[in-house]
Amino acid sequence: MKAYRASLLWFDAAAAQPTPRYEADGLLVVGPAGETPGAVRRVVAVGAYRELAQRYPGVAVEHFPGRLIAPGFIDLHVHYPQTDVIGSPAEGLLPWLEHYTFPHEARFADPAYADEVAEVFLDELLRHGVTTALTFATSHPGSVDVLLGRARTRGLRLVAGKVLQDRHSPDGVRDDTEQGLIDTEALIGRWHGVDRLGYAITPRFAPSCSDAQMRGAGELAACHPSVWIQSHVAENLDEVRWVHELYPHARSYLGVYEGFGLLRERAVYAHCIYLDDTDRALMRDTGAAAAVSPTSNLFLGSGFFDYDRARQSGMRYGLASDVGGGTSFNPFHTMLAAYYVGRASVNGGGTHKQGVSLAPSELWWQHTAGAAHAMGLDGVVGNLAPGCEADWVLLNPQRLPLLARRLGQAETLEEYLFAWVVLADDRVVERVSIAGAPVA
Ligand code: GUN
Ligand code: ZN
């Protein structure tokens, strides 16, 4: 066993609401890796140093004065092949896809290129303290192989999928209806459940998949209940209008996915901006989750996730970068952007509705334990409660003098967490632990 002494942030595993737990002088005790090389270490105990130190005599303690240990962040929705698309401005989603994203993704037909970007992507995640991600690859099956191969070498809990897009897509990224499904099934067999990896069935969005391909995706999802599903829904008004033209008889955009059997636990839908209350109830009842992507929604001018209604509905949601529509891998930037979006809460029709003021502990939860809940990985990652896999970040505020100064004046836990959310960036990430082993 090993133990780490520092300030500690984690979440109450039993609470229905996001409930932060904090120890200014804490101890995190992590279990032995076992016999298998590369095996996962788990949290054995977490709490106050003065209580736990005597319960674990003889366990070597590494001391990090002035630093905070927190759960590794989870990015609920990101596109690894869009790492180099960040910062490409467009009028809106559809021209952005056509002018930048599809031409760029076509380059991932070359596995050597995909491999190079996969390494850059994983380096960026880890530099920012993101230890788990649910990520799109491209429509090329090889783009999944290189990413998951590299993630396996690094011991990461990562979930990825080959994009299905057999229509309304240009040459170079469009796949064949049947072949896309055959490739998906082969990739599930090759990667899902291998070490810490998972596979996600990935219809890009309803406009880019034929009925036959959507039906096939739903059938695969039914055959493989532990596999994830990831897609986009209700992100942009032009997109929503297009889906209504394509599916005039569907009750709503979300209803299209429902009709193909693509709403269930472990189904994560990016954006969810233009949902109505019936859609939100459907999300709640099926256990599907929203990946809220505030930097992307602000950058592409898509709209504002309605935190107020989402909360009232009881649906699952968590935070995501959505790089490259999103502008940053930085979880602190994403949490701050989510805070701004919460404050705004203006949704179409020219009506202004009073926004919500999200507590920083809730923002942090949405990017850790709440994101794990959205993925059906409660008690596995995103928290430091006993039994969780030991994926954590060591944050050093001294690297940012203004942050250190502000933290020193915080009088409550929420004030303390707010200072991190507003002022921190990747410079504070001093160490990242993956399944109990430090990232080299
Ligand atoms: N909708 C369909 N494809 C995409 C994509 O790559 N990014 C975003 N933000 N929305 C999409
Ligand atoms: Zn996306």
Short mmCIF file of C-alpha atoms and ligand atoms in Angstrom, two decimals:
data_model
loop_
_atom_site.label_atom_id
_atom_site.label_comp_id
_atom_site.label_asym_id
_atom_site.label_seq_id
_atom_site.Cartn_x
_atom_site.Cartn_y
_atom_site.Cartn_z
CA MET A 1 0.00 0.00 0.00
CA LYS A 2 0.93 3.64 -0.45
CA ALA A 3 -0.45 6.81 1.09
CA TYR A 4 -0.48 10.46 0.05
CA ARG A 5 -0.86 13.36 2.45
CA ALA A 6 -2.26 16.62 1.04
CA SER A 7 -5.48 18.60 0.98
CA LEU A 8 -8.14 16.30 -0.48
CA LEU A 9 -11.32 16.82 -2.48
CA TRP A 10 -13.74 14.00 -3.25
CA PHE A 11 -17.51 13.39 -3.28
CA ASP A 12 -19.90 11.57 -1.03
CA ALA A 13 -20.48 8.30 -2.86
CA ALA A 14 -23.84 7.64 -1.21
CA ALA A 15 -25.43 11.09 -1.63
CA ALA A 16 -28.08 11.63 -4.32
CA GLN A 17 -26.96 15.25 -4.75
CA PRO A 18 -23.40 16.35 -5.56
CA THR A 19 -21.92 16.55 -2.07
CA PRO A 20 -18.27 17.61 -1.79
CA ARG A 21 -16.00 16.23 0.90
CA TYR A 22 -12.84 18.11 1.79
CA GLU A 23 -9.95 17.64 4.19
CA ALA A 24 -7.37 20.42 4.50
CA ASP A 25 -4.88 17.87 5.91
CA GLY A 26 -6.00 14.61 4.37
CA LEU A 27 -4.65 11.15 3.66
CA LEU A 28 -5.37 9.07 0.58
CA VAL A 29 -4.51 5.40 1.05
CA VAL A 30 -4.14 3.35 -2.11
CA GLY A 31 -4.05 -0.44 -2.23
CA PRO A 32 -1.50 -2.81 -3.68
CA ALA A 33 -1.50 -3.47 -7.40
CA GLY A 34 -1.66 -7.26 -6.96
CA GLU A 35 0.27 -9.82 -8.95
CA THR A 36 -0.55 -8.89 -12.53
CA PRO A 37 1.79 -6.41 -14.17
CA GLY A 38 -0.02 -3.14 -14.89
CA ALA A 39 -2.88 -4.04 -12.52
CA VAL A 40 -5.10 -1.33 -11.19
CA ARG A 41 -4.56 0.11 -7.71
CA ARG A 42 -7.68 1.25 -5.88
CA VAL A 43 -8.45 3.67 -3.10
CA VAL A 44 -8.53 1.91 0.26
CA ALA A 45 -9.29 4.88 2.50
CA VAL A 46 -9.70 8.63 2.28
CA GLY A 47 -10.11 11.13 5.11
CA ALA A 48 -8.35 13.18 7.77
CA TYR A 49 -4.63 12.51 8.19
CA ARG A 50 -4.85 12.52 11.98
CA GLU A 51 -7.43 9.69 11.92
CA LEU A 52 -6.13 7.54 9.10
CA ALA A 53 -2.38 7.70 9.78
CA GLN A 54 -2.76 5.57 12.92
CA ARG A 55 -5.01 3.05 11.16
CA TYR A 56 -2.35 2.37 8.53
CA PRO A 57 0.93 2.23 10.46
CA GLY A 58 3.93 1.24 8.41
CA VAL A 59 2.46 2.48 5.13
CA ALA A 60 4.88 4.86 3.42
CA VAL A 61 3.41 8.37 3.23
CA GLU A 62 4.36 10.85 0.53
CA HIS A 63 3.66 14.38 1.77
CA PHE A 64 2.58 17.23 -0.51
CA PRO A 65 2.16 20.30 1.69
CA GLY A 66 0.15 23.13 0.13
CA ARG A 67 -1.22 20.93 -2.67
CA LEU A 68 -4.65 19.50 -3.44
CA ILE A 69 -5.34 15.93 -4.53
CA ALA A 70 -8.62 15.60 -6.45
CA PRO A 71 -10.19 12.93 -8.69
CA GLY A 72 -8.85 12.85 -12.26
CA PHE A 73 -11.20 14.77 -14.55
CA ILE A 74 -13.53 13.00 -16.98
CA ASP A 75 -14.19 14.51 -20.41
CA LEU A 76 -17.64 13.20 -21.39
CA HIS A 77 -17.42 14.14 -25.06
CA VAL A 78 -14.39 14.97 -27.16
CA HIS A 79 -13.16 14.31 -30.72
CA TYR A 80 -9.52 13.25 -30.70
CA PRO A 81 -9.20 13.81 -34.48
CA GLN A 82 -10.26 17.43 -33.97
CA THR A 83 -7.26 18.27 -31.80
CA ASP A 84 -5.94 20.42 -34.67
CA VAL A 85 -9.36 21.86 -35.54
CA ILE A 86 -9.52 23.95 -32.32
CA GLY A 87 -10.09 27.62 -33.09
CA SER A 88 -11.64 27.27 -36.57
CA PRO A 89 -14.40 29.88 -36.66
CA ALA A 90 -17.60 29.44 -38.69
CA GLU A 91 -21.11 30.84 -38.93
CA GLY A 92 -22.41 27.79 -37.14
CA LEU A 93 -22.22 24.03 -36.77
CA LEU A 94 -23.09 22.90 -40.30
CA PRO A 95 -20.62 25.18 -42.19
CA TRP A 96 -18.00 24.36 -39.55
CA LEU A 97 -18.42 20.64 -40.24
CA GLU A 98 -18.29 21.15 -44.01
CA HIS A 99 -15.36 23.57 -44.20
CA TYR A 100 -13.04 22.41 -41.46
CA THR A 101 -14.02 19.22 -39.75
CA PHE A 102 -14.87 16.76 -42.52
CA PRO A 103 -11.82 17.68 -44.67
CA HIS A 104 -9.59 17.37 -41.62
CA GLU A 105 -11.05 14.05 -40.49
CA ALA A 106 -10.46 12.62 -43.98
CA ARG A 107 -6.73 12.68 -43.15
CA PHE A 108 -7.30 9.93 -40.57
CA ALA A 109 -7.54 7.35 -43.34
CA ASP A 110 -3.76 7.27 -42.84
CA PRO A 111 -3.05 5.29 -39.64
CA ALA A 112 0.41 6.85 -39.25
CA TYR A 113 -1.13 10.32 -39.16
CA ALA A 114 -3.88 9.15 -36.80
CA ASP A 115 -1.27 7.60 -34.52
CA GLU A 116 0.70 10.84 -34.29
CA VAL A 117 -2.42 12.82 -33.38
CA ALA A 118 -3.54 10.15 -30.88
CA GLU A 119 -0.29 10.63 -28.96
CA VAL A 120 -0.65 14.43 -28.97
CA PHE A 121 -4.26 14.06 -27.80
CA LEU A 122 -3.39 11.73 -24.90
CA ASP A 123 -0.51 14.01 -23.89
CA GLU A 124 -2.93 16.95 -23.82
CA LEU A 125 -5.53 15.08 -21.76
CA LEU A 126 -2.98 14.08 -19.16
CA ARG A 127 -1.24 17.46 -19.05
CA HIS A 128 -4.63 18.88 -18.09
CA GLY A 129 -5.39 16.21 -15.50
CA VAL A 130 -8.04 14.47 -17.61
CA THR A 131 -7.73 10.76 -16.90
CA THR A 132 -10.85 9.39 -18.63
CA ALA A 133 -12.55 10.47 -21.86
CA LEU A 134 -15.44 9.33 -24.03
CA THR A 135 -14.09 10.18 -27.45
CA PHE A 136 -15.08 10.07 -31.07
CA ALA A 137 -12.51 8.75 -33.53
CA THR A 138 -13.26 9.17 -37.27
CA SER A 139 -15.14 6.89 -39.64
CA HIS A 140 -11.87 5.01 -40.33
CA PRO A 141 -11.64 1.91 -38.09
CA GLY A 142 -7.85 2.28 -37.92
CA SER A 143 -8.33 5.59 -36.12
CA VAL A 144 -9.81 3.67 -33.18
CA ASP A 145 -7.07 1.04 -33.19
CA VAL A 146 -4.26 3.57 -32.85
CA LEU A 147 -5.97 5.57 -30.10
CA LEU A 148 -7.02 2.61 -27.97
CA GLY A 149 -3.66 0.94 -28.55
CA ARG A 150 -1.86 4.01 -27.21
CA ALA A 151 -4.33 4.40 -24.32
CA ARG A 152 -3.77 0.76 -23.36
CA THR A 153 -0.02 1.27 -23.21
CA ARG A 154 -0.61 4.19 -20.84
CA GLY A 155 -3.07 2.20 -18.69
CA LEU A 156 -5.93 4.67 -19.22
CA ARG A 157 -9.64 4.13 -18.78
CA LEU A 158 -10.70 5.46 -22.17
CA VAL A 159 -13.77 4.83 -24.33
CA ALA A 160 -13.79 5.47 -28.09
CA GLY A 161 -15.71 4.60 -31.22
CA LYS A 162 -15.54 4.64 -34.98
CA VAL A 163 -17.90 7.23 -36.41
CA LEU A 164 -20.87 5.95 -38.42
CA GLN A 165 -21.78 8.36 -41.24
CA ASP A 166 -23.08 6.83 -44.45
CA ARG A 167 -24.97 9.86 -45.84
CA HIS A 168 -24.75 13.65 -46.16
CA SER A 169 -21.02 13.30 -45.76
CA PRO A 170 -18.28 13.94 -48.31
CA ASP A 171 -15.93 11.41 -49.89
CA GLY A 172 -13.10 10.63 -47.52
CA VAL A 173 -15.26 10.39 -44.39
CA ARG A 174 -18.46 8.74 -45.65
CA ASP A 175 -18.59 5.04 -44.80
CA ASP A 176 -20.60 2.22 -46.32
CA THR A 177 -23.83 1.35 -44.48
CA GLU A 178 -23.09 -2.35 -43.89
CA GLN A 179 -19.31 -2.10 -43.69
CA GLY A 180 -19.57 0.57 -40.98
CA LEU A 181 -21.63 -1.81 -38.87
CA ILE A 182 -19.34 -4.76 -39.55
CA ASP A 183 -16.33 -2.64 -38.56
CA THR A 184 -18.14 -1.52 -35.40
CA GLU A 185 -18.82 -5.10 -34.35
CA ALA A 186 -15.23 -6.12 -35.02
CA LEU A 187 -13.95 -3.17 -32.97
CA ILE A 188 -16.25 -4.06 -30.07
CA GLY A 189 -14.75 -7.56 -30.11
CA ARG A 190 -11.20 -6.24 -30.32
CA TRP A 191 -11.34 -3.50 -27.69
CA HIS A 192 -14.36 -3.48 -25.39
CA GLY A 193 -13.36 -4.57 -21.89
CA VAL A 194 -9.70 -5.02 -22.80
CA ASP A 195 -7.81 -3.80 -19.72
CA ARG A 196 -9.53 -0.51 -18.85
CA LEU A 197 -10.78 0.28 -22.36
CA GLY A 198 -14.30 0.51 -23.66
CA TYR A 199 -16.04 0.84 -27.00
CA ALA A 200 -18.78 3.30 -27.95
CA ILE A 201 -21.18 2.79 -30.87
CA THR A 202 -20.90 6.19 -32.56
CA PRO A 203 -23.54 7.36 -35.03
CA ARG A 204 -22.24 10.89 -35.77
CA PHE A 205 -25.72 12.48 -35.64
CA ALA A 206 -29.10 11.64 -37.13
CA PRO A 207 -28.57 13.61 -40.38
CA SER A 208 -25.39 11.68 -41.21
CA CYS A 209 -26.74 8.13 -40.78
CA SER A 210 -29.29 6.37 -42.98
CA ASP A 211 -32.22 4.58 -41.36
CA ALA A 212 -30.53 1.26 -42.12
CA GLN A 213 -27.34 2.33 -40.38
CA MET A 214 -29.22 3.73 -37.37
CA ARG A 215 -31.24 0.53 -37.12
CA GLY A 216 -28.03 -1.52 -37.24
CA ALA A 217 -26.48 0.68 -34.54
CA GLY A 218 -29.53 0.10 -32.32
CA GLU A 219 -29.31 -3.66 -32.88
CA LEU A 220 -25.65 -3.68 -31.93
CA ALA A 221 -26.45 -1.63 -28.82
CA ALA A 222 -29.10 -4.20 -27.81
CA CYS A 223 -26.65 -7.10 -28.28
CA HIS A 224 -23.90 -5.37 -26.30
CA PRO A 225 -25.50 -3.69 -23.25
CA SER A 226 -22.20 -2.78 -21.60
CA VAL A 227 -20.96 -0.97 -24.70
CA TRP A 228 -21.42 2.81 -24.74
CA ILE A 229 -23.37 4.83 -27.32
CA GLN A 230 -22.31 8.38 -28.18
CA SER A 231 -23.80 10.91 -30.56
CA HIS A 232 -24.93 14.53 -30.88
CA VAL A 233 -28.42 15.93 -30.41
CA ALA A 234 -30.19 19.30 -30.50
CA GLU A 235 -27.04 21.39 -30.73
CA ASN A 236 -27.94 24.03 -33.32
CA LEU A 237 -31.20 25.42 -34.71
CA ASP A 238 -30.32 24.76 -38.39
CA GLU A 239 -29.44 21.19 -37.45
CA VAL A 240 -32.73 20.76 -35.56
CA ARG A 241 -34.71 22.07 -38.58
CA TRP A 242 -32.84 19.65 -40.83
CA VAL A 243 -33.71 16.69 -38.60
CA HIS A 244 -37.39 17.73 -38.66
CA GLU A 245 -37.27 17.70 -42.48
CA LEU A 246 -35.60 14.29 -42.53
CA TYR A 247 -37.92 12.79 -39.90
CA PRO A 248 -41.22 14.70 -40.18
CA HIS A 249 -43.06 12.06 -38.16
CA ALA A 250 -40.66 11.92 -35.23
CA ARG A 251 -41.91 13.61 -32.06
CA SER A 252 -38.57 15.36 -31.65
CA TYR A 253 -34.90 15.10 -32.63
CA LEU A 254 -34.23 13.01 -29.51
CA GLY A 255 -37.22 10.87 -30.45
CA VAL A 256 -35.36 9.79 -33.61
CA TYR A 257 -32.69 8.12 -31.48
CA GLU A 258 -35.35 6.62 -29.25
CA GLY A 259 -37.04 5.10 -32.30
CA PHE A 260 -33.82 3.29 -33.23
CA GLY A 261 -33.21 1.92 -29.71
CA LEU A 262 -30.34 4.28 -29.00
CA LEU A 263 -31.47 5.68 -25.66
CA ARG A 264 -30.37 3.70 -22.64
CA GLU A 265 -27.87 3.77 -19.82
CA ARG A 266 -24.36 4.37 -21.15
CA ALA A 267 -25.76 6.46 -24.03
CA VAL A 268 -24.18 9.92 -23.93
CA TYR A 269 -25.55 12.69 -26.14
CA ALA A 270 -23.54 15.86 -26.66
CA HIS A 271 -25.22 19.25 -26.30
CA CYS A 272 -28.95 18.61 -25.60
CA ILE A 273 -29.63 22.36 -25.93
CA TYR A 274 -32.94 22.31 -27.82
CA LEU A 275 -34.75 19.63 -25.83
CA ASP A 276 -38.22 20.07 -24.38
CA ASP A 277 -39.45 18.73 -21.07
CA THR A 278 -40.77 15.53 -22.68
CA ASP A 279 -37.29 14.92 -24.10
CA ARG A 280 -35.71 15.56 -20.71
CA ALA A 281 -38.10 13.10 -19.06
CA LEU A 282 -37.14 10.58 -21.74
CA MET A 283 -33.46 11.11 -20.98
CA ARG A 284 -34.16 10.58 -17.28
CA ASP A 285 -36.33 7.50 -17.76
CA THR A 286 -33.93 5.78 -20.14
CA GLY A 287 -30.77 6.65 -18.15
CA ALA A 288 -29.20 8.41 -21.14
CA ALA A 289 -26.98 11.38 -20.31
CA ALA A 290 -26.15 14.81 -21.70
CA ALA A 291 -22.55 15.84 -22.31
CA VAL A 292 -22.72 19.57 -21.69
CA SER A 293 -20.09 21.27 -23.84
CA PRO A 294 -20.08 24.96 -22.93
CA THR A 295 -16.91 26.18 -24.67
CA SER A 296 -18.10 24.56 -27.89
CA ASN A 297 -21.62 25.97 -27.58
CA LEU A 298 -20.24 29.46 -27.00
CA PHE A 299 -17.59 29.21 -29.75
CA LEU A 300 -19.96 27.89 -32.44
CA GLY A 301 -22.81 30.13 -31.27
CA SER A 302 -24.99 27.06 -30.78
CA GLY A 303 -26.96 28.14 -27.71
CA PHE A 304 -27.12 27.58 -23.97
CA PHE A 305 -27.71 24.31 -22.11
CA ASP A 306 -30.69 24.84 -19.80
CA TYR A 307 -29.28 23.87 -16.41
CA ASP A 308 -32.43 24.88 -14.61
CA ARG A 309 -34.71 22.54 -16.55
CA ALA A 310 -32.12 19.75 -16.70
CA ARG A 311 -31.84 19.81 -12.92
CA GLN A 312 -35.59 19.79 -12.44
CA SER A 313 -36.00 16.85 -14.79
CA GLY A 314 -33.60 14.56 -12.93
CA MET A 315 -31.78 13.61 -16.14
CA ARG A 316 -28.06 12.77 -16.02
CA TYR A 317 -25.50 15.27 -17.29
CA GLY A 318 -21.83 16.08 -17.02
CA LEU A 319 -19.17 18.26 -18.57
CA ALA A 320 -17.25 17.88 -21.79
CA SER A 321 -14.70 19.82 -23.83
CA ASP A 322 -16.08 18.85 -27.26
CA VAL A 323 -12.68 19.70 -28.73
CA GLY A 324 -12.40 20.81 -31.60
CA GLY A 325 -15.78 22.66 -31.54
CA GLY A 326 -14.71 23.28 -27.95
CA THR A 327 -11.78 25.58 -27.44
CA SER A 328 -9.86 23.92 -24.63
CA PHE A 329 -8.82 20.65 -23.01
CA ASN A 330 -8.62 22.58 -19.74
CA PRO A 331 -11.25 21.33 -17.27
CA PHE A 332 -11.10 24.60 -15.32
CA HIS A 333 -11.97 26.57 -18.48
CA THR A 334 -14.83 24.18 -19.18
CA MET A 335 -16.18 24.53 -15.63
CA LEU A 336 -15.97 28.32 -15.83
CA ALA A 337 -17.71 28.35 -19.22
CA ALA A 338 -20.44 26.14 -17.73
CA TYR A 339 -20.83 28.66 -14.94
CA TYR A 340 -21.29 31.46 -17.52
CA VAL A 341 -23.80 29.34 -19.44
CA GLY A 342 -25.72 28.67 -16.23
CA ARG A 343 -25.85 32.40 -15.53
CA ALA A 344 -27.18 33.10 -19.02
CA SER A 345 -29.78 30.36 -19.53
CA VAL A 346 -31.32 32.18 -22.48
CA ASN A 347 -32.99 29.75 -24.83
CA GLY A 348 -34.30 30.91 -28.19
CA GLY A 349 -37.44 32.78 -28.95
CA GLY A 350 -36.01 36.04 -27.62
CA THR A 351 -37.18 35.22 -24.12
CA HIS A 352 -34.88 35.89 -21.22
CA LYS A 353 -35.01 33.58 -18.27
CA GLN A 354 -33.14 34.15 -15.03
CA GLY A 355 -30.07 31.92 -14.96
CA VAL A 356 -28.78 29.68 -12.21
CA SER A 357 -25.61 30.20 -10.18
CA LEU A 358 -23.96 26.79 -10.21
CA ALA A 359 -21.91 26.04 -7.13
CA PRO A 360 -18.26 25.34 -7.94
CA SER A 361 -18.52 22.01 -6.10
CA GLU A 362 -21.31 21.07 -8.49
CA LEU A 363 -19.25 22.16 -11.51
CA TRP A 364 -16.35 20.05 -10.23
CA TRP A 365 -18.72 17.11 -9.67
CA GLN A 366 -20.04 17.43 -13.24
CA HIS A 367 -16.48 16.98 -14.50
CA THR A 368 -15.62 14.06 -12.16
CA ALA A 369 -18.09 11.94 -10.14
CA GLY A 370 -21.11 13.31 -12.02
CA ALA A 371 -19.49 12.54 -15.37
CA ALA A 372 -18.75 9.02 -14.09
CA HIS A 373 -22.43 8.69 -13.16
CA ALA A 374 -23.40 9.86 -16.66
CA MET A 375 -21.17 7.11 -18.10
CA GLY A 376 -22.43 4.42 -15.71
CA LEU A 377 -19.01 4.32 -14.04
CA ASP A 378 -20.03 5.31 -10.50
CA GLY A 379 -17.56 4.06 -7.95
CA VAL A 380 -15.06 3.20 -10.69
CA VAL A 381 -13.52 6.54 -11.68
CA GLY A 382 -14.24 10.23 -11.04
CA ASN A 383 -14.05 9.94 -7.27
CA LEU A 384 -11.65 9.04 -4.47
CA ALA A 385 -14.13 7.09 -2.39
CA PRO A 386 -12.87 3.65 -1.24
CA GLY A 387 -13.00 1.14 -4.09
CA CYS A 388 -12.45 3.70 -6.85
CA GLU A 389 -9.57 3.20 -9.24
CA ALA A 390 -6.70 5.44 -8.18
CA ASP A 391 -6.87 8.03 -10.98
CA TRP A 392 -6.07 11.37 -9.35
CA VAL A 393 -4.45 14.73 -9.93
CA LEU A 394 -2.06 16.63 -7.69
CA LEU A 395 -2.70 20.36 -8.07
CA ASN A 396 -0.13 22.92 -6.93
CA PRO A 397 -1.55 26.45 -6.61
CA GLN A 398 1.90 27.95 -5.97
CA ARG A 399 2.49 27.75 -9.71
CA LEU A 400 -0.05 30.57 -10.16
CA PRO A 401 0.61 33.34 -7.62
CA LEU A 402 -2.81 34.97 -8.00
CA LEU A 403 -4.54 31.62 -7.44
CA ALA A 404 -2.43 30.90 -4.35
CA ARG A 405 -3.19 34.38 -3.02
CA ARG A 406 -6.94 34.07 -3.62
CA LEU A 407 -7.11 30.57 -2.12
CA GLY A 408 -5.41 31.93 0.99
CA GLN A 409 -8.32 34.34 1.50
CA ALA A 410 -11.16 31.87 0.92
CA GLU A 411 -13.42 31.56 3.93
CA THR A 412 -15.64 28.71 2.80
CA LEU A 413 -15.15 25.54 0.78
CA GLU A 414 -17.22 26.97 -2.10
CA GLU A 415 -15.08 30.13 -2.17
CA TYR A 416 -11.96 27.97 -2.20
CA LEU A 417 -13.28 25.82 -5.08
CA PHE A 418 -14.44 28.91 -6.99
CA ALA A 419 -10.91 30.30 -6.94
CA TRP A 420 -9.66 27.10 -8.61
CA VAL A 421 -12.46 27.14 -11.21
CA VAL A 422 -11.88 30.78 -12.15
CA LEU A 423 -8.10 31.05 -11.94
CA ALA A 424 -6.51 27.63 -12.58
CA ASP A 425 -5.14 26.08 -15.75
CA ASP A 426 -2.82 23.24 -16.74
CA ARG A 427 0.18 24.87 -15.03
CA VAL A 428 -1.17 23.74 -11.65
CA VAL A 429 -1.20 20.04 -12.60
CA GLU A 430 1.94 18.79 -10.87
CA ARG A 431 1.32 15.07 -11.04
CA VAL A 432 -1.25 12.70 -12.52
CA SER A 433 -1.77 9.21 -11.15
CA ILE A 434 -3.21 6.53 -13.43
CA ALA A 435 -4.49 3.49 -11.55
CA GLY A 436 -2.06 4.34 -8.78
CA ALA A 437 1.01 4.84 -10.93
CA PRO A 438 2.43 8.28 -11.69
CA VAL A 439 2.34 9.32 -15.34
CA ALA A 440 5.91 9.41 -16.55
N1 GUN B 1 -22.50 17.21 -34.98
C1 GUN B 1 -22.10 16.26 -35.85
N2 GUN B 1 -20.76 16.15 -35.88
C2 GUN B 1 -20.29 17.04 -34.98
C3 GUN B 1 -18.98 17.39 -34.55
O1 GUN B 1 -17.97 16.86 -34.98
N3 GUN B 1 -18.91 18.37 -33.59
C4 GUN B 1 -20.01 18.97 -33.07
N4 GUN B 1 -19.84 19.91 -32.14
N5 GUN B 1 -21.25 18.66 -33.47
C5 GUN B 1 -21.39 17.70 -34.42
ZN ZN B 2 -18.99 16.64 -30.58
#
